């Protein structure tokens, strides 16, 4: 029995050492991807902020300004752009953002634009209407794809197909902290942006301010979706790095415990053999 026990313990130690190598490698890959993702987040923010300020400058400096994108109507149907990951092994990253999305969709007539394999699989299993499945892989999405999604959603909003459009994503706070968040992108809420536009703006827009405003809205939406995607990718890599670091530490602890059990079993076996030899002599 002692020999069998020692053999099993040795095999488990080997398995845990192999697991540790995998988790350590995944942690290093996530760290490398995280650095690139952080630089994308920092690079995407100025574009969004400039468009945001431009929209408010047009609205604040145009008399009797009106736009279909500002129209608040009864919400009969909502569309949610839900950004999740393509893979697991990232702690609670996917679970938290999908849980937030489901809580927001409760008791509503909704449809979704899933970005990321986990998001598409989640809503497909629950038979929630999906607008398009063309963007299931978040890792393959680029700026052009985000603008394509924005133009499609803006057109649907104008035709009355959707009365409300929101983006649900994960905000990258730090390497150790990621929080799910949501942003309503249409109808545009100018109350939050009050006084951000310059009241002394002398810029002339052709053919007029409202036309320029309506032309910028899809670009603004595309920038917002791209920014949310960059935040989510960085958050996913941060969550995966943290999860793999924790898994590596747990593997170290299990290897230490198993090694201690193996040494005790080996010592017991040696003691038993010595006892049998002495008794026989």
XYZ file of N, CA and C in Angstrom:
843
model
N 0.829 -1.219 0.000
C 0.000 0.000 0.000
C 0.861 1.266 0.000
N 1.981 1.190 0.751
C 2.840 2.362 0.825
C 3.417 2.698 -0.539
N 3.819 1.647 -1.306
C 4.385 1.872 -2.624
C 3.366 2.476 -3.577
N 2.133 1.975 -3.547
C 1.072 2.493 -4.408
C 0.775 3.944 -4.055
N 0.698 4.226 -2.770
C 0.419 5.581 -2.322
C 1.503 6.546 -2.778
N 2.753 6.114 -2.650
C 3.860 6.965 -3.077
C 3.823 7.193 -4.588
N 3.472 6.150 -5.336
C 3.406 6.285 -6.789
C 2.301 7.267 -7.196
N 1.146 7.180 -6.515
C 0.049 8.110 -6.806
C 0.420 9.548 -6.470
N 1.077 9.725 -5.328
C 1.493 11.069 -4.930
C 2.498 11.648 -5.910
N 3.424 10.805 -6.357
C 4.436 11.269 -7.316
C 3.783 11.683 -8.635
N 2.772 10.922 -9.057
C 2.066 11.251 -10.287
C 1.292 12.560 -10.150
N 0.662 12.767 -8.983
C -0.076 14.008 -8.756
C 0.866 15.215 -8.722
N 2.043 15.039 -8.139
C 3.031 16.119 -8.113
C 3.439 16.499 -9.529
N 3.644 15.479 -10.371
C 4.032 15.732 -11.755
C 2.925 16.478 -12.500
N 1.672 16.063 -12.261
C 0.536 16.732 -12.907
C 0.466 18.199 -12.483
N 0.646 18.457 -11.192
C 0.573 19.832 -10.705
C 1.728 20.682 -11.236
N 2.898 20.074 -11.399
C 4.024 20.814 -11.968
C 3.747 21.195 -13.416
N 3.116 20.285 -14.176
C 2.746 20.602 -15.562
C 1.695 21.711 -15.601
N 0.726 21.631 -14.677
C -0.302 22.674 -14.601
C 0.313 24.023 -14.261
N 1.259 24.015 -13.362
C 1.938 25.252 -12.970
C 2.661 25.877 -14.156
N 3.301 25.050 -14.976
C 3.992 25.579 -16.152
C 3.008 26.248 -17.112
N 1.819 25.629 -17.277
C 0.812 26.192 -18.185
C 0.291 27.523 -17.650
N -0.074 27.565 -16.373
C -0.625 28.792 -15.800
C 0.413 29.916 -15.786
N 1.672 29.558 -15.550
C 2.731 30.570 -15.563
C 2.917 31.137 -16.961
N 2.864 30.257 -17.963
C 2.998 30.721 -19.347
C 1.823 31.615 -19.736
N 0.606 31.228 -19.321
C -0.573 32.041 -19.633
C -0.504 33.390 -18.932
N 0.029 33.414 -17.734
C 0.186 34.685 -17.010
C 1.131 35.614 -17.747
N 2.238 35.062 -18.274
C 3.206 35.884 -19.004
C 2.618 36.397 -20.315
N 1.844 35.554 -21.005
C 1.195 35.985 -22.253
C 0.192 37.099 -21.966
N -0.607 36.928 -20.891
C -1.594 37.939 -20.525
C -0.915 39.260 -20.164
N 0.225 39.181 -19.493
C 0.956 40.400 -19.127
C 1.424 41.145 -20.365
N 1.908 40.382 -21.353
C 2.366 41.004 -22.596
C 1.208 41.653 -23.346
N 0.079 40.945 -23.450
C -1.094 41.493 -24.132
C -1.680 42.673 -23.373
N -1.568 42.650 -22.049
C -2.107 43.735 -21.237
C -1.398 45.046 -21.523
N -0.099 44.995 -21.707
C 0.649 46.227 -21.998
C 0.182 46.845 -23.317
N -0.034 46.010 -24.318
C -0.514 46.523 -25.600
C -1.944 47.059 -25.466
N -2.775 46.351 -24.694
C -4.163 46.773 -24.514
C -4.230 48.111 -23.780
N -3.366 48.312 -22.796
C -3.359 49.579 -22.065
C -2.998 50.748 -22.978
N -2.042 50.514 -23.874
C -1.660 51.586 -24.801
C -2.808 51.915 -25.753
N -3.604 50.893 -26.159
C -4.772 51.139 -27.014
C -5.826 51.953 -26.274
N -6.015 51.666 -24.989
C -6.994 52.425 -24.195
C -6.608 53.900 -24.139
N -5.332 54.162 -23.873
C -4.874 55.550 -23.769
C -4.959 56.266 -25.119
N -4.729 55.514 -26.202
C -4.766 56.124 -27.537
C -6.186 56.394 -28.008
N -7.163 55.629 -27.531
C -8.547 55.776 -28.011
C -9.299 56.904 -27.312
N -8.888 57.269 -26.113
C -9.645 58.257 -25.348
C -9.664 59.658 -25.963
N -8.554 60.195 -26.491
C -8.605 61.559 -27.048
C -9.596 61.699 -28.196
N -9.708 60.694 -29.068
C -10.638 60.767 -30.205
C -12.073 60.906 -29.716
N -12.436 60.082 -28.750
C -13.794 60.126 -28.198
C -14.065 61.477 -27.542
N -13.105 61.987 -26.783
C -13.312 63.244 -26.063
C -13.463 64.433 -27.017
N -12.681 64.438 -28.095
C -12.771 65.542 -29.067
C -14.129 65.521 -29.762
N -14.589 64.333 -30.176
C -15.906 64.238 -30.807
C -17.008 64.678 -29.843
N -16.865 64.275 -28.588
C -17.862 64.618 -27.571
C -17.949 66.131 -27.395
N -16.806 66.784 -27.310
C -16.786 68.238 -27.154
C -17.326 68.946 -28.406
N -17.038 68.375 -29.583
C -17.530 68.966 -30.828
C -19.046 68.916 -30.901
N -19.623 67.771 -30.520
C -21.082 67.640 -30.524
C -21.727 68.675 -29.619
N -21.170 68.835 -28.429
C -21.739 69.793 -27.482
C -21.535 71.234 -27.934
N -20.418 71.504 -28.612
C -20.179 72.854 -29.126
C -21.211 73.201 -30.192
N -21.527 72.227 -31.067
C -22.534 72.472 -32.112
C -23.892 72.731 -31.474
N -24.280 71.885 -30.528
C -25.597 72.003 -29.900
C -25.726 73.289 -29.093
N -24.669 73.668 -28.394
C -24.742 74.842 -27.524
C -24.713 76.159 -28.299
N -24.210 76.108 -29.519
C -24.056 77.349 -30.272
C -24.992 77.421 -31.478
N -26.035 76.596 -31.456
C -27.039 76.621 -32.525
C -28.395 76.954 -31.906
N -29.038 77.991 -32.409
C -30.350 78.400 -31.882
C -31.406 77.353 -32.225
N -32.282 77.083 -31.261
C -33.383 76.133 -31.441
C -32.881 74.809 -32.018
N -31.834 74.299 -31.393
C -31.208 73.080 -31.922
C -32.102 71.869 -31.692
N -32.297 71.063 -32.733
C -33.052 69.806 -32.627
C -32.341 68.744 -33.452
N -32.490 67.506 -33.013
C -31.909 66.377 -33.744
C -32.682 65.113 -33.395
N -32.830 64.243 -34.382
C -33.523 62.974 -34.141
C -32.772 62.121 -33.129
N -31.462 62.334 -33.011
C -30.661 61.548 -32.079
C -30.846 62.005 -30.632
N -31.447 63.179 -30.449
C -31.723 63.685 -29.098
C -33.153 63.406 -28.668
N -33.960 62.877 -29.577
C -35.380 62.666 -29.297
C -35.584 61.543 -28.283
N -36.230 61.874 -27.176
C -36.537 60.882 -26.156
C -37.981 60.416 -26.336
N -38.139 59.140 -26.633
C -39.457 58.589 -26.882
C -39.711 57.403 -25.967
N -40.929 56.936 -25.983
C -41.277 55.777 -25.155
C -40.446 54.574 -25.588
N -39.816 53.943 -24.607
C -38.921 52.812 -24.906
C -39.748 51.542 -25.060
N -39.926 51.160 -26.320
C -40.640 49.917 -26.601
C -39.677 48.746 -26.823
N -38.545 49.060 -27.432
C -37.547 48.022 -27.673
C -36.159 48.599 -27.504
N -35.321 47.859 -26.788
C -33.953 48.306 -26.519
C -32.957 47.370 -27.194
N -31.820 47.935 -27.563
C -30.728 47.139 -28.136
C -29.497 47.306 -27.252
N -28.859 46.202 -26.934
C -27.670 46.217 -26.081
C -26.477 45.645 -26.842
N -25.405 46.412 -26.856
C -24.127 45.915 -27.377
C -23.361 45.383 -26.171
N -23.209 44.062 -26.086
C -22.605 43.433 -24.903
C -21.236 42.876 -25.287
N -20.211 43.394 -24.637
C -18.826 43.009 -24.944
C -18.303 42.069 -23.858
N -17.940 40.860 -24.252
C -17.340 39.887 -23.335
C -16.092 39.316 -24.004
N -15.524 38.266 -23.412
C -14.291 37.702 -23.930
C -14.527 36.566 -24.914
N -13.449 36.172 -25.572
C -13.496 35.022 -26.482
C -13.168 33.719 -25.764
N -12.519 33.820 -24.617
C -12.105 32.623 -23.876
C -12.405 32.798 -22.390
N -12.293 31.697 -21.676
C -12.475 31.726 -20.232
C -11.133 31.909 -19.532
N -11.016 31.304 -18.342
C -9.795 31.392 -17.531
C -9.414 32.844 -17.236
N -10.444 33.659 -16.969
C -10.201 35.068 -16.647
C -10.946 35.472 -15.387
N -11.046 34.557 -14.444
C -11.738 34.863 -13.197
C -13.217 35.123 -13.446
N -13.739 36.179 -12.831
C -15.155 36.505 -12.983
C -15.432 37.516 -14.078
N -14.487 37.724 -14.991
C -14.626 38.758 -16.027
C -15.899 38.580 -16.846
N -16.072 37.419 -17.465
C -17.245 37.194 -18.315
C -18.534 37.142 -17.495
N -18.478 36.464 -16.363
C -19.679 36.316 -15.533
C -20.217 37.675 -15.085
N -19.344 38.557 -14.652
C -19.782 39.838 -14.097
C -20.444 40.732 -15.149
N -19.849 40.813 -16.347
C -20.421 41.696 -17.366
C -21.727 41.129 -17.908
N -21.823 39.805 -18.047
C -23.070 39.200 -18.537
C -24.175 39.283 -17.491
N -23.788 39.197 -16.221
C -24.766 39.349 -15.144
C -25.347 40.759 -15.144
N -24.496 41.768 -15.338
C -24.967 43.154 -15.407
C -25.913 43.342 -16.593
N -25.553 42.774 -17.739
C -26.398 42.897 -18.928
C -27.776 42.286 -18.690
N -27.824 41.110 -18.082
C -29.103 40.448 -17.830
C -29.958 41.240 -16.849
N -29.328 41.857 -15.854
C -30.090 42.655 -14.886
C -30.696 43.892 -15.551
N -30.011 44.451 -16.537
C -30.525 45.626 -17.242
C -31.637 45.252 -18.225
N -31.594 44.035 -18.740
C -32.574 43.598 -19.741
C -33.865 43.064 -19.124
N -33.883 42.917 -17.829
C -35.028 42.293 -17.171
C -36.327 43.055 -17.458
N -37.356 42.294 -17.816
C -38.693 42.845 -18.087
C -38.695 43.859 -19.224
N -37.828 43.680 -20.211
C -37.782 44.568 -21.370
C -37.832 43.747 -22.663
N -38.315 44.393 -23.702
C -38.229 43.810 -25.036
C -36.873 44.208 -25.605
N -35.961 43.238 -25.718
C -34.587 43.568 -26.060
C -34.071 42.701 -27.201
N -32.988 43.166 -27.791
C -32.175 42.366 -28.694
C -30.728 42.777 -28.428
N -29.794 41.960 -28.859
C -28.393 42.205 -28.514
C -27.506 42.143 -29.750
N -26.398 42.867 -29.655
C -25.293 42.738 -30.601
C -24.127 42.195 -29.787
N -23.910 40.869 -29.787
C -22.850 40.300 -28.958
C -21.477 40.486 -29.592
N -20.530 40.897 -28.789
C -19.131 40.996 -29.217
C -18.322 40.102 -28.292
N -17.704 39.077 -28.845
C -16.995 38.084 -28.043
C -17.752 36.754 -28.053
N -17.020 35.665 -28.140
C -17.639 34.337 -28.221
C -18.483 34.020 -26.991
N -17.995 34.393 -25.813
C -18.726 34.095 -24.585
C -20.068 34.833 -24.557
N -20.081 36.050 -25.058
C -21.320 36.819 -25.113
C -22.307 36.177 -26.078
N -21.839 35.794 -27.266
C -22.725 35.191 -28.260
C -23.295 33.866 -27.756
N -22.454 33.036 -27.154
C -22.918 31.740 -26.632
C -23.938 31.938 -25.517
N -23.702 32.919 -24.659
C -24.579 33.180 -23.522
C -25.993 33.535 -23.987
N -26.102 34.472 -24.911
C -27.425 34.919 -25.353
C -28.080 33.920 -26.300
N -27.277 33.165 -27.016
C -27.851 32.139 -27.881
C -28.508 31.043 -27.051
N -27.867 30.671 -25.940
C -28.448 29.640 -25.070
C -29.766 30.115 -24.457
N -29.863 31.404 -24.172
C -31.084 31.942 -23.548
C -32.113 32.411 -24.578
N -31.814 32.169 -25.849
C -32.747 32.471 -26.944
C -33.178 33.937 -26.959
N -32.237 34.816 -26.638
C -32.484 36.250 -26.733
C -32.150 36.688 -28.165
N -33.046 37.447 -28.829
C -32.811 37.832 -30.232
C -31.464 38.519 -30.428
N -30.743 38.068 -31.445
C -29.431 38.615 -31.780
C -29.534 39.364 -33.107
N -29.112 40.625 -33.106
C -29.211 41.459 -34.313
C -28.282 40.938 -35.396
N -27.037 40.667 -35.043
C -26.052 40.147 -35.988
C -25.021 39.315 -35.233
N -24.526 38.271 -35.887
C -23.493 37.423 -35.301
C -22.159 37.612 -36.007
N -22.042 38.717 -36.733
C -20.837 38.958 -37.529
C -19.638 39.385 -36.690
N -19.887 39.733 -35.431
C -18.795 40.260 -34.599
C -18.612 39.417 -33.339
N -18.692 38.105 -33.505
C -18.617 37.209 -32.346
C -17.230 37.165 -31.729
N -16.191 37.403 -32.502
C -14.830 37.318 -31.978
C -14.305 38.721 -31.683
N -14.208 39.023 -30.394
C -13.746 40.357 -29.984
C -12.294 40.588 -30.390
N -11.500 39.503 -30.389
C -10.082 39.644 -30.728
C -9.839 40.045 -32.165
N -10.817 39.775 -33.063
C -10.651 40.105 -34.479
C -11.256 41.453 -34.843
N -11.921 42.111 -33.904
C -12.570 43.390 -34.220
C -11.545 44.521 -34.297
N -11.766 45.406 -35.249
C -10.909 46.578 -35.389
C -11.763 47.839 -35.407
N -11.124 48.972 -35.671
C -11.843 50.244 -35.662
C -12.952 50.263 -36.714
N -12.648 49.725 -37.899
C -13.639 49.703 -38.967
C -14.884 48.922 -38.599
N -14.706 47.795 -37.917
C -15.858 46.997 -37.487
C -16.723 47.781 -36.499
N -16.082 48.503 -35.594
C -16.835 49.292 -34.607
C -17.669 50.373 -35.290
N -17.115 51.013 -36.320
C -17.866 52.033 -37.039
C -18.990 51.417 -37.861
N -18.775 50.193 -38.352
C -19.846 49.501 -39.085
C -21.024 49.201 -38.157
N -20.717 48.736 -36.946
C -21.766 48.478 -35.955
C -22.492 49.777 -35.618
N -21.735 50.866 -35.444
C -22.334 52.162 -35.071
C -23.284 52.668 -36.158
N -22.869 52.570 -37.407
C -23.729 53.050 -38.497
C -25.003 52.219 -38.599
N -24.881 50.900 -38.408
C -26.055 50.029 -38.448
C -27.035 50.390 -37.337
N -26.515 50.622 -36.123
C -27.375 50.943 -34.990
C -27.999 52.331 -35.132
N -27.222 53.288 -35.636
C -27.751 54.647 -35.825
C -28.901 54.630 -36.835
N -28.731 53.877 -37.898
C -29.792 53.768 -38.907
C -31.045 53.118 -38.319
N -30.861 52.066 -37.514
C -32.000 51.384 -36.891
C -32.720 52.300 -35.910
N -31.956 53.152 -35.210
C -32.570 54.093 -34.270
C -33.422 55.123 -35.012
N -32.924 55.613 -36.120
C -33.665 56.621 -36.883
C -34.943 56.051 -37.491
N -34.905 54.779 -37.878
C -36.099 54.161 -38.473
C -37.102 53.706 -37.419
N -36.732 53.810 -36.135
C -37.651 53.441 -35.068
C -37.592 51.973 -34.678
N -36.611 51.251 -35.214
C -36.495 49.829 -34.856
C -36.106 49.675 -33.388
N -35.232 50.584 -32.913
C -34.837 50.618 -31.501
C -35.160 51.996 -30.943
N -35.580 52.019 -29.685
C -35.838 53.294 -29.011
C -34.732 53.654 -28.032
N -33.838 52.706 -27.788
C -32.752 52.924 -26.830
C -31.611 51.987 -27.191
N -30.386 52.502 -27.148
C -29.202 51.693 -27.451
C -28.187 51.888 -26.334
N -27.714 50.783 -25.766
C -26.745 50.826 -24.666
C -25.559 49.914 -24.975
N -24.437 50.251 -24.395
C -23.236 49.409 -24.473
C -22.920 48.906 -23.077
N -22.744 47.595 -22.950
C -22.361 46.983 -21.674
C -20.969 46.403 -21.849
N -20.044 46.827 -21.017
C -18.650 46.423 -21.161
C -17.999 46.357 -19.784
N -16.709 46.100 -19.748
C -15.968 46.072 -18.487
C -14.952 47.202 -18.470
N -15.038 48.034 -17.458
C -14.143 49.183 -17.336
C -12.818 48.756 -16.706
N -11.725 49.124 -17.353
C -10.398 48.787 -16.842
C -9.970 49.850 -15.838
N -10.020 49.488 -14.550
C -9.629 50.416 -13.481
C -8.131 50.306 -13.229
N -7.668 49.083 -13.021
C -6.254 48.807 -12.826
C -6.025 47.340 -13.133
N -4.780 46.907 -13.018
C -4.457 45.508 -13.286
C -5.203 44.581 -12.329
N -5.428 45.044 -11.112
C -6.078 44.212 -10.098
C -7.569 44.503 -9.963
N -8.084 45.484 -10.679
C -9.484 45.867 -10.507
C -10.138 46.132 -11.859
N -11.243 45.446 -12.118
C -12.044 45.643 -13.328
C -13.506 45.652 -12.909
N -14.256 46.603 -13.419
C -15.659 46.715 -13.005
C -16.572 46.779 -14.226
N -17.639 45.963 -14.253
C -18.596 46.036 -15.361
C -19.315 47.377 -15.345
N -19.597 47.903 -16.536
C -20.232 49.217 -16.646
C -21.144 49.242 -17.868
N -21.991 50.263 -17.929
C -22.894 50.419 -19.076
C -22.994 51.891 -19.430
N -23.206 52.159 -20.712
C -23.350 53.522 -21.205
C -24.508 53.550 -22.193
N -25.425 54.491 -22.015
C -26.507 54.678 -22.989
C -25.995 55.615 -24.066
N -25.963 55.138 -25.305
C -25.407 55.963 -26.377
C -26.485 56.663 -27.199
N -27.667 56.098 -27.258
C -28.795 56.755 -27.928
C -30.071 56.471 -27.156
N -30.963 57.455 -27.006
C -30.790 58.845 -27.455
C -29.715 59.558 -26.645
N -29.041 60.471 -27.292
C -27.955 61.197 -26.646
C -28.503 62.093 -25.552
N -27.895 62.023 -24.368
C -28.352 62.810 -23.225
C -27.436 64.007 -23.061
N -27.944 65.187 -23.358
C -27.125 66.396 -23.267
C -27.109 66.989 -21.871
N -27.970 66.522 -20.978
C -27.990 67.082 -19.623
C -26.671 66.852 -18.915
N -26.080 65.669 -19.151
C -24.811 65.353 -18.495
C -23.663 66.166 -19.078
N -23.851 66.637 -20.293
C -22.771 67.358 -20.969
C -22.937 68.872 -20.899
N -23.803 69.319 -20.051
C -24.106 70.746 -19.973
C -22.845 71.556 -19.667
N -22.698 72.615 -20.423
C -21.586 73.555 -20.258
C -20.231 72.997 -20.672
N -20.193 71.801 -21.282
C -18.902 71.299 -21.736
C -18.514 71.936 -23.061
N -19.487 72.286 -23.875
C -19.170 72.932 -25.146
C -18.803 74.397 -24.917
N -18.008 74.926 -25.801
C -17.597 76.331 -25.684
C -18.701 77.249 -26.189
N -19.116 78.184 -25.362
C -20.193 79.107 -25.761
C -19.661 80.213 -26.671
N -18.331 80.302 -26.819
C -17.729 81.327 -27.664
C -17.188 80.726 -28.959
N -17.730 79.597 -29.356
C -17.235 78.910 -30.538
C -17.571 79.715 -31.795
N -16.579 79.951 -32.664
C -16.774 80.701 -33.896
C -16.693 79.798 -35.120
N -16.694 78.495 -34.923
C -16.590 77.556 -36.034
C -17.876 77.560 -36.846
N -17.762 77.561 -38.172
C -18.902 77.489 -39.070
C -18.980 76.079 -39.642
N -20.166 75.494 -39.616
C -20.361 74.143 -40.111
C -21.218 74.182 -41.371
N -20.792 73.435 -42.384
C -21.524 73.366 -43.647
C -22.142 71.987 -43.808
N -23.406 71.905 -44.295
C -24.266 73.045 -44.677
C -24.821 73.809 -43.479
N -24.960 73.142 -42.307
C -25.402 73.846 -41.098
C -25.055 72.974 -39.893
N -25.239 73.534 -38.691
C -24.877 72.830 -37.469
C -25.598 71.511 -37.268
N -26.939 71.490 -37.377
C -27.661 70.229 -37.177
C -27.228 69.113 -38.139
N -26.959 69.466 -39.411
C -26.518 68.450 -40.374
C -25.157 67.884 -39.983
N -24.258 68.776 -39.550
C -22.943 68.316 -39.101
C -23.076 67.451 -37.856
N -23.977 67.855 -36.966
C -24.215 67.086 -35.736
C -24.671 65.671 -36.072
N -25.668 65.550 -36.973
C -26.185 64.229 -37.345
C -25.134 63.395 -38.064
N -24.232 64.042 -38.786
C -23.171 63.306 -39.483
C -22.109 62.803 -38.512
N -21.905 63.548 -37.424
C -20.866 63.164 -36.458
C -21.342 62.044 -35.527
N -22.662 61.963 -35.287
C -23.187 60.997 -34.322
C -22.706 59.562 -34.583
N -22.809 59.023 -35.819
C -22.310 57.653 -36.037
C -20.814 57.509 -35.737
N -20.047 58.580 -36.059
C -18.615 58.548 -35.754
C -18.395 58.537 -34.238
N -19.189 59.337 -33.554
C -19.125 59.377 -32.088
C -19.458 58.008 -31.500
N -20.511 57.370 -32.008
C -20.910 56.046 -31.521
C -19.821 55.014 -31.800
N -19.238 55.100 -33.011
C -18.154 54.166 -33.339
C -16.963 54.328 -32.413
N -16.622 55.601 -32.107
C -15.520 55.845 -31.178
C -15.828 55.340 -29.786
N -17.094 55.486 -29.368
C -17.479 55.018 -28.034
C -17.422 53.487 -27.949
N -17.931 52.815 -28.991
C -17.901 51.342 -29.001
C -16.459 50.844 -29.044
N -15.621 51.518 -29.849
C -14.214 51.110 -29.911
C -13.521 51.330 -28.569
N -13.829 52.466 -27.916
C -13.249 52.717 -26.592
C -13.683 51.668 -25.580
N -14.979 51.289 -25.621
C -15.475 50.248 -24.717
C -14.808 48.909 -25.001
N -14.578 48.629 -26.302
C -13.896 47.383 -26.672
C -12.463 47.367 -26.131
N -11.755 48.491 -26.278
C -10.380 48.582 -25.769
C -10.347 48.408 -24.253
N -11.289 49.045 -23.560
C -11.371 48.901 -22.101
C -11.622 47.447 -21.721
N -12.532 46.785 -22.448
C -12.885 45.399 -22.130
C -11.719 44.453 -22.375
N -11.004 44.658 -23.484
C -9.852 43.795 -23.789
C -8.776 43.945 -22.717
N -8.503 45.187 -22.308
C -7.516 45.413 -21.253
C -7.976 44.796 -19.935
N -9.279 44.929 -19.634
C -9.818 44.346 -18.403
C -9.722 42.818 -18.436
N -9.998 42.236 -19.611
C -9.922 40.776 -19.725
C -8.500 40.279 -19.480
N -7.526 40.947 -20.082
C -6.135 40.520 -19.895
C -5.681 40.729 -18.453
N -6.139 41.828 -17.836
C -5.812 42.045 -16.427
C -6.418 40.982 -15.536
N -7.691 40.628 -15.803
C -8.360 39.586 -15.013
C -7.692 38.230 -15.226
N -7.309 37.942 -16.476
C -6.652 36.648 -16.754
C -5.276 36.587 -16.091
N -4.550 37.694 -16.134
C -3.235 37.709 -15.483
C -3.370 37.446 -13.994
N -4.350 38.106 -13.352
C -4.572 37.915 -11.921
C -4.996 36.482 -11.616
N -5.890 35.930 -12.443
C -6.378 34.570 -12.223
C -5.260 33.552 -12.398
N -4.425 33.731 -13.410
C -3.329 32.778 -13.639
C -2.240 32.900 -12.576
N -2.018 34.122 -12.092
C -1.061 34.296 -10.992
C -1.559 33.574 -9.742
N -2.864 33.700 -9.453
C -3.444 33.001 -8.307
C -3.375 31.490 -8.495
N -3.630 31.018 -9.728
C -3.573 29.578 -9.998
C -2.154 29.046 -9.837
N -1.165 29.837 -10.258
C 0.235 29.413 -10.113
C 0.626 29.295 -8.638
N 0.185 30.265 -7.839
C 0.475 30.208 -6.400
C -0.216 29.013 -5.740
N -1.464 28.748 -6.150
C -2.169 27.584 -5.605
C -1.473 26.289 -6.001
N -0.964 26.230 -7.221
C -0.231 25.038 -7.664
C 1.030 24.844 -6.831
N 1.724 25.942 -6.524
C 2.920 25.857 -5.662
C 2.561 25.285 -4.293
N 1.461 25.764 -3.723
C 1.039 25.280 -2.405
C 0.671 23.796 -2.458
N -0.026 23.372 -3.503
C -0.409 21.971 -3.620
C 0.806 21.083 -3.830
N 1.769 21.577 -4.622
C 3.006 20.806 -4.816
C 3.744 20.649 -3.495
N 3.780 21.725 -2.697
C 4.437 21.636 -1.390
C 3.746 20.638 -0.470
N 2.395 20.671 -0.432
C 1.650 19.727 0.413
C 1.839 18.290 -0.048
N 1.779 18.078 -1.362
C 1.952 16.723 -1.897
C 3.370 16.205 -1.672
N 4.343 17.097 -1.795
C 5.735 16.686 -1.541
C 5.922 16.276 -0.090
N 5.283 17.027 0.819
C 5.360 16.674 2.232
C 4.718 15.317 2.496
N 3.560 15.059 1.891
C 2.908 13.748 2.041
C 3.765 12.638 1.450
N 4.391 12.911 0.306
C 5.239 11.909 -0.340
C 6.440 11.563 0.552
N 7.085 12.587 1.131
C 8.251 12.353 2.000
C 7.857 11.567 3.253
N 6.674 11.872 3.790
C 6.216 11.126 4.971
C 5.936 9.669 4.622
N 5.294 9.458 3.463
C 5.013 8.085 3.038
C 6.314 7.329 2.791
N 7.278 8.000 2.183
C 8.581 7.365 1.931
C 9.299 7.045 3.233
N 9.223 7.965 4.190
C 9.853 7.722 5.488
C 9.190 6.564 6.211
N 7.857 6.484 6.147
C 7.140 5.367 6.777
C 7.528 4.041 6.143
N 7.680 4.049 4.812
C 8.053 2.810 4.120
C 9.451 2.359 4.528
N 10.373 3.311 4.622
C 11.749 2.955 5.035
C 11.770 2.443 6.467
N 11.030 3.108 7.354
C 10.965 2.685 8.759
C 10.392 1.280 8.877
N 9.359 0.995 8.087
C 8.748 -0.331 8.124
C 9.725 -1.402 7.636
N 10.487 -1.104 6.586
C 11.466 -2.071 6.084
C 12.559 -2.353 7.122
N 13.029 -1.283 7.784
C 14.065 -1.454 8.822
C 13.527 -2.308 9.957
N 12.268 -2.042 10.356
C 11.650 -2.800 11.444
C 11.542 -4.276 11.084
N 11.148 -4.570 9.848
C 11.022 -5.958 9.424
C 12.361 -6.647 9.384
N 13.409 -5.930 8.943
C 14.764 -6.532 8.903
C 15.238 -6.843 10.305
N 15.063 -5.874 11.233
C 15.499 -6.088 12.614
C 14.735 -7.231 13.253
N 13.423 -7.274 13.011
C 12.622 -8.367 13.589
C 13.038 -9.731 13.028
N 13.372 -9.759 11.745
C 13.774 -11.027 11.132
C 15.114 -11.507 11.646
N 16.039 -10.581 11.890
C 17.361 -10.968 12.386
C 17.288 -11.420 13.836
